[in-house]
Amino acid sequence: MSIITSITVGLIKFVEVIIIKLGLGGVFFLMLLEGMLLPIPSEIVMTFSGYLAFYRLLDPYSPYVSVVLLLIVGSVGDLIGAWIAYWIGKYGGDPFIIRYGKYLFLKPDTIDRTKAWFNRYGELSVFITRFIPVFRTFISIPAGIATMNFRKFSIYTLSGDVIFNVVLIYLGILFGSHWEILLKYFDEYSYVGIAIFAVIIIYLIVRIIRNRNESTQLNK
């Protein structure tokens, strides 16, 4: 178990017990929690479930039926969780950010900037961040604050979820009972993802500042 760094053994065992006892219902529940920004990594849920589904340890159906059902249940669970996070951002607005924003690295004075950012780059960023651990769920809050079109938010979120979950399920099938070996690489990937996300944010901020300066000069 030394290959596991930041992901605790206790969390892995919790996920395993829930899935083994509740089956696809457990997968839906865990992915719903992940979509709601709770610390339940889909990398554990879907990889472990992919292994169980293919080897008929998750339900009595054939391996391929089980895998398809797993993909549907996991993706829909995460989508509904993302809806809840989106609505929190949309209807919680300023009061939510003032009270809880510090836990999500948001400050009250960033609300207007967040809305402006999503009006310009929101659609693509929602899709891309579904492949970046940590930020794949976090993105739903600013999407709600920016009042991104709900239908488009759902399409981009679900599309990203399905693609990401297909990869996780396949890895679970590929590594089988040794699926935990992958956690080391997921952990490293998380740091890479965060770095990429930070670069994107810096780039967008620079673009916004530059455009604002250009507008100011034109209005003089």
Tab-separated table of C-alpha atoms in Angstrom:
chain	number	residue	atom	x	y	z
A	1	MET	CA	0.000	0.000	0.000
A	2	SER	CA	3.060	2.254	-0.011
A	3	ILE	CA	2.231	3.349	-3.545
A	4	ILE	CA	-0.754	5.299	-2.175
A	5	THR	CA	0.264	8.769	-1.118
A	6	SER	CA	-2.397	11.389	-0.447
A	7	ILE	CA	-5.371	9.049	-0.776
A	8	THR	CA	-5.908	7.349	2.559
A	9	VAL	CA	-6.492	3.658	3.037
A	10	GLY	CA	-9.613	4.494	5.042
A	11	LEU	CA	-11.226	6.305	2.109
A	12	ILE	CA	-10.487	3.409	-0.227
A	13	LYS	CA	-12.030	0.933	2.202
A	14	PHE	CA	-15.084	3.153	2.651
A	15	VAL	CA	-15.649	3.275	-1.109
A	16	GLU	CA	-15.116	-0.471	-1.465
A	17	VAL	CA	-17.597	-1.315	1.298
A	18	ILE	CA	-20.301	0.999	-0.098
A	19	ILE	CA	-19.962	-0.433	-3.619
A	20	ILE	CA	-19.790	-4.074	-2.518
A	21	LYS	CA	-22.842	-3.738	-0.261
A	22	LEU	CA	-25.008	-1.495	-2.472
A	23	GLY	CA	-23.782	-2.342	-5.976
A	24	LEU	CA	-24.774	0.136	-8.668
A	25	GLY	CA	-26.810	2.061	-6.093
A	26	GLY	CA	-23.612	2.596	-4.136
A	27	VAL	CA	-21.826	3.810	-7.268
A	28	PHE	CA	-24.624	6.303	-7.921
A	29	PHE	CA	-24.518	7.538	-4.318
A	30	LEU	CA	-20.734	8.001	-4.277
A	31	MET	CA	-20.622	9.750	-7.653
A	32	LEU	CA	-23.476	12.011	-6.538
A	33	LEU	CA	-21.402	13.025	-3.511
A	34	GLU	CA	-18.380	13.650	-5.710
A	35	GLY	CA	-20.410	15.878	-7.999
A	36	MET	CA	-21.498	17.858	-4.927
A	37	LEU	CA	-17.825	18.682	-4.204
A	38	LEU	CA	-17.412	16.150	-1.402
A	39	PRO	CA	-14.019	14.377	-1.272
A	40	ILE	CA	-15.020	11.118	-2.983
A	41	PRO	CA	-12.567	10.611	-5.888
A	42	SER	CA	-14.208	9.166	-8.985
A	43	GLU	CA	-10.794	7.682	-9.774
A	44	ILE	CA	-11.387	5.201	-6.958
A	45	VAL	CA	-15.121	4.684	-7.481
A	46	MET	CA	-15.155	4.045	-11.223
A	47	THR	CA	-11.878	2.131	-11.455
A	48	PHE	CA	-12.810	-0.269	-8.660
A	49	SER	CA	-16.353	-0.616	-10.035
A	50	GLY	CA	-15.012	-1.268	-13.533
A	51	TYR	CA	-13.015	-4.178	-12.180
A	52	LEU	CA	-16.040	-5.574	-10.293
A	53	ALA	CA	-18.445	-5.096	-13.198
A	54	PHE	CA	-16.331	-6.836	-15.805
A	55	TYR	CA	-15.619	-9.812	-13.581
A	56	ARG	CA	-19.302	-10.128	-12.551
A	57	LEU	CA	-18.648	-9.143	-8.944
A	58	LEU	CA	-20.925	-6.091	-9.033
A	59	ASP	CA	-24.212	-7.546	-10.297
A	60	PRO	CA	-25.527	-10.753	-11.941
A	61	TYR	CA	-25.564	-9.378	-15.494
A	62	SER	CA	-23.098	-10.185	-18.248
A	63	PRO	CA	-19.797	-8.275	-18.133
A	64	TYR	CA	-20.644	-5.969	-21.025
A	65	VAL	CA	-24.143	-5.171	-19.745
A	66	SER	CA	-22.677	-4.469	-16.317
A	67	VAL	CA	-20.061	-2.130	-17.750
A	68	VAL	CA	-22.661	-0.172	-19.740
A	69	LEU	CA	-24.950	0.112	-16.712
A	70	LEU	CA	-21.987	1.220	-14.598
A	71	LEU	CA	-21.090	3.930	-17.103
A	72	ILE	CA	-24.675	5.210	-17.158
A	73	VAL	CA	-25.194	5.108	-13.394
A	74	GLY	CA	-21.825	6.675	-12.572
A	75	SER	CA	-22.122	9.454	-15.140
A	76	VAL	CA	-25.716	10.326	-14.219
A	77	GLY	CA	-24.866	10.326	-10.507
A	78	ASP	CA	-22.009	12.751	-11.081
A	79	LEU	CA	-24.192	14.917	-13.330
A	80	ILE	CA	-26.918	15.250	-10.708
A	81	GLY	CA	-24.291	16.132	-8.112
A	82	ALA	CA	-22.932	18.761	-10.514
A	83	TRP	CA	-26.469	20.154	-10.913
A	84	ILE	CA	-26.717	20.596	-7.150
A	85	ALA	CA	-23.345	22.391	-7.065
A	86	TYR	CA	-24.439	24.524	-10.023
A	87	TRP	CA	-27.671	25.534	-8.268
A	88	ILE	CA	-25.751	26.364	-5.101
A	89	GLY	CA	-23.604	28.742	-7.114
A	90	LYS	CA	-26.537	30.168	-9.028
A	91	TYR	CA	-29.018	30.687	-6.203
A	92	GLY	CA	-26.573	31.017	-3.320
A	93	GLY	CA	-24.734	33.806	-5.081
A	94	ASP	CA	-22.987	36.425	-2.978
A	95	PRO	CA	-24.176	35.146	0.433
A	96	PHE	CA	-22.857	31.663	-0.300
A	97	ILE	CA	-19.449	32.938	-1.428
A	98	ILE	CA	-19.162	35.253	1.570
A	99	ARG	CA	-19.902	32.430	3.990
A	100	TYR	CA	-18.324	29.405	2.333
A	101	GLY	CA	-16.134	30.795	-0.452
A	102	LYS	CA	-12.933	30.520	1.573
A	103	TYR	CA	-13.317	26.739	1.510
A	104	LEU	CA	-13.514	26.853	-2.296
A	105	PHE	CA	-10.773	29.450	-2.763
A	106	LEU	CA	-13.309	32.087	-3.818
A	107	LYS	CA	-13.659	35.622	-2.468
A	108	PRO	CA	-16.666	37.965	-2.712
A	109	ASP	CA	-14.836	40.355	-5.034
A	110	THR	CA	-14.222	37.555	-7.541
A	111	ILE	CA	-17.915	37.013	-8.332
A	112	ASP	CA	-18.112	39.621	-11.088
A	113	ARG	CA	-14.842	38.430	-12.598
A	114	THR	CA	-16.092	34.841	-12.496
A	115	LYS	CA	-19.280	35.793	-14.334
A	116	ALA	CA	-17.316	37.714	-16.963
A	117	TRP	CA	-14.936	34.780	-17.370
A	118	PHE	CA	-17.739	32.277	-17.914
A	119	ASN	CA	-19.579	34.527	-20.315
A	120	ARG	CA	-16.474	34.397	-22.445
A	121	TYR	CA	-14.888	31.001	-21.831
A	122	GLY	CA	-17.374	29.037	-19.746
A	123	GLU	CA	-18.642	26.420	-22.149
A	124	LEU	CA	-15.263	25.027	-23.151
A	125	SER	CA	-13.797	25.267	-19.649
A	126	VAL	CA	-16.641	23.193	-18.171
A	127	PHE	CA	-15.896	20.379	-20.611
A	128	ILE	CA	-12.109	20.485	-20.296
A	129	THR	CA	-12.025	20.536	-16.500
A	130	ARG	CA	-14.041	17.312	-16.319
A	131	PHE	CA	-10.741	15.578	-17.083
A	132	ILE	CA	-8.799	17.330	-14.314
A	133	PRO	CA	-9.018	15.770	-10.833
A	134	VAL	CA	-10.108	18.162	-8.061
A	135	PHE	CA	-11.259	20.899	-10.440
A	136	ARG	CA	-13.594	18.601	-12.386
A	137	THR	CA	-16.231	19.100	-9.671
A	138	PHE	CA	-15.177	22.538	-8.454
A	139	ILE	CA	-15.998	24.070	-11.848
A	140	SER	CA	-19.749	23.663	-11.241
A	141	ILE	CA	-19.852	26.417	-8.599
A	142	PRO	CA	-18.492	29.256	-10.766
A	143	ALA	CA	-20.607	27.965	-13.672
A	144	GLY	CA	-23.687	28.510	-11.506
A	145	ILE	CA	-22.488	31.904	-10.303
A	146	ALA	CA	-21.979	32.932	-13.913
A	147	THR	CA	-25.528	31.670	-14.694
A	148	MET	CA	-24.196	29.591	-17.570
A	149	ASN	CA	-26.966	28.172	-19.737
A	150	PHE	CA	-28.161	25.125	-17.791
A	151	ARG	CA	-28.718	22.954	-20.848
A	152	LYS	CA	-25.230	23.638	-22.189
A	153	PHE	CA	-23.738	23.117	-18.729
A	154	SER	CA	-25.440	19.726	-18.537
A	155	ILE	CA	-24.308	18.662	-22.015
A	156	TYR	CA	-20.683	19.637	-21.464
A	157	THR	CA	-20.615	18.127	-17.985
A	158	LEU	CA	-22.179	14.831	-19.050
A	159	SER	CA	-19.981	14.571	-22.154
A	160	GLY	CA	-16.836	15.062	-20.109
A	161	ASP	CA	-18.060	12.658	-17.429
A	162	VAL	CA	-18.804	9.891	-19.917
A	163	ILE	CA	-15.397	10.146	-21.599
A	164	PHE	CA	-13.532	10.293	-18.276
A	165	ASN	CA	-15.530	7.409	-16.816
A	166	VAL	CA	-14.943	5.224	-19.886
A	167	VAL	CA	-11.202	5.627	-19.325
A	168	LEU	CA	-11.481	4.846	-15.606
A	169	ILE	CA	-13.656	1.780	-16.181
A	170	TYR	CA	-11.299	0.487	-18.862
A	171	LEU	CA	-8.329	0.907	-16.522
A	172	GLY	CA	-10.204	-0.993	-13.831
A	173	ILE	CA	-10.834	-3.835	-16.267
A	174	LEU	CA	-7.259	-3.767	-17.534
A	175	PHE	CA	-5.628	-3.934	-14.096
A	176	GLY	CA	-8.278	-6.125	-12.474
A	177	SER	CA	-7.649	-6.969	-8.831
A	178	HIS	CA	-4.474	-4.866	-8.951
A	179	TRP	CA	-6.441	-1.677	-9.698
A	180	GLU	CA	-5.006	0.101	-6.633
A	181	ILE	CA	-1.663	0.333	-8.434
A	182	LEU	CA	-3.232	3.079	-10.520
A	183	LEU	CA	-3.785	5.349	-7.528
A	184	LYS	CA	-0.146	6.388	-7.538
A	185	TYR	CA	-0.497	7.689	-11.087
A	186	PHE	CA	-3.843	9.338	-10.414
A	187	ASP	CA	-2.198	11.219	-7.564
A	188	GLU	CA	0.617	12.420	-9.819
A	189	TYR	CA	-1.916	13.300	-12.513
A	190	SER	CA	-3.779	15.456	-9.980
A	191	TYR	CA	-0.749	17.682	-9.518
A	192	VAL	CA	-0.272	17.968	-13.263
A	193	GLY	CA	-3.953	18.814	-13.675
A	194	ILE	CA	-3.804	21.508	-11.012
A	195	ALA	CA	-0.739	23.017	-12.668
A	196	ILE	CA	-2.458	23.071	-16.058
A	197	PHE	CA	-5.572	24.622	-14.531
A	198	ALA	CA	-3.470	27.319	-12.843
A	199	VAL	CA	-1.780	28.163	-16.152
A	200	ILE	CA	-5.170	28.458	-17.861
A	201	ILE	CA	-6.480	30.762	-15.123
A	202	ILE	CA	-3.400	32.995	-15.328
A	203	TYR	CA	-3.736	33.154	-19.104
A	204	LEU	CA	-7.392	34.144	-18.904
A	205	ILE	CA	-6.722	36.795	-16.266
A	206	VAL	CA	-3.985	38.288	-18.426
A	207	ARG	CA	-6.353	38.311	-21.407
A	208	ILE	CA	-9.104	40.015	-19.413
A	209	ILE	CA	-6.725	42.663	-18.048
A	210	ARG	CA	-5.274	43.285	-21.486
A	211	ASN	CA	-8.715	43.642	-23.078
A	212	ARG	CA	-9.812	45.945	-20.265
A	213	ASN	CA	-6.759	48.152	-20.789
A	214	GLU	CA	-7.381	48.261	-24.527
A	215	SER	CA	-11.010	49.263	-23.936
A	216	THR	CA	-9.914	51.991	-21.514
A	217	GLN	CA	-7.470	53.408	-24.047
A	218	LEU	CA	-10.120	53.432	-26.781
A	219	ASN	CA	-12.561	55.295	-24.537
A	220	LYS	CA	-10.054	58.043	-23.770
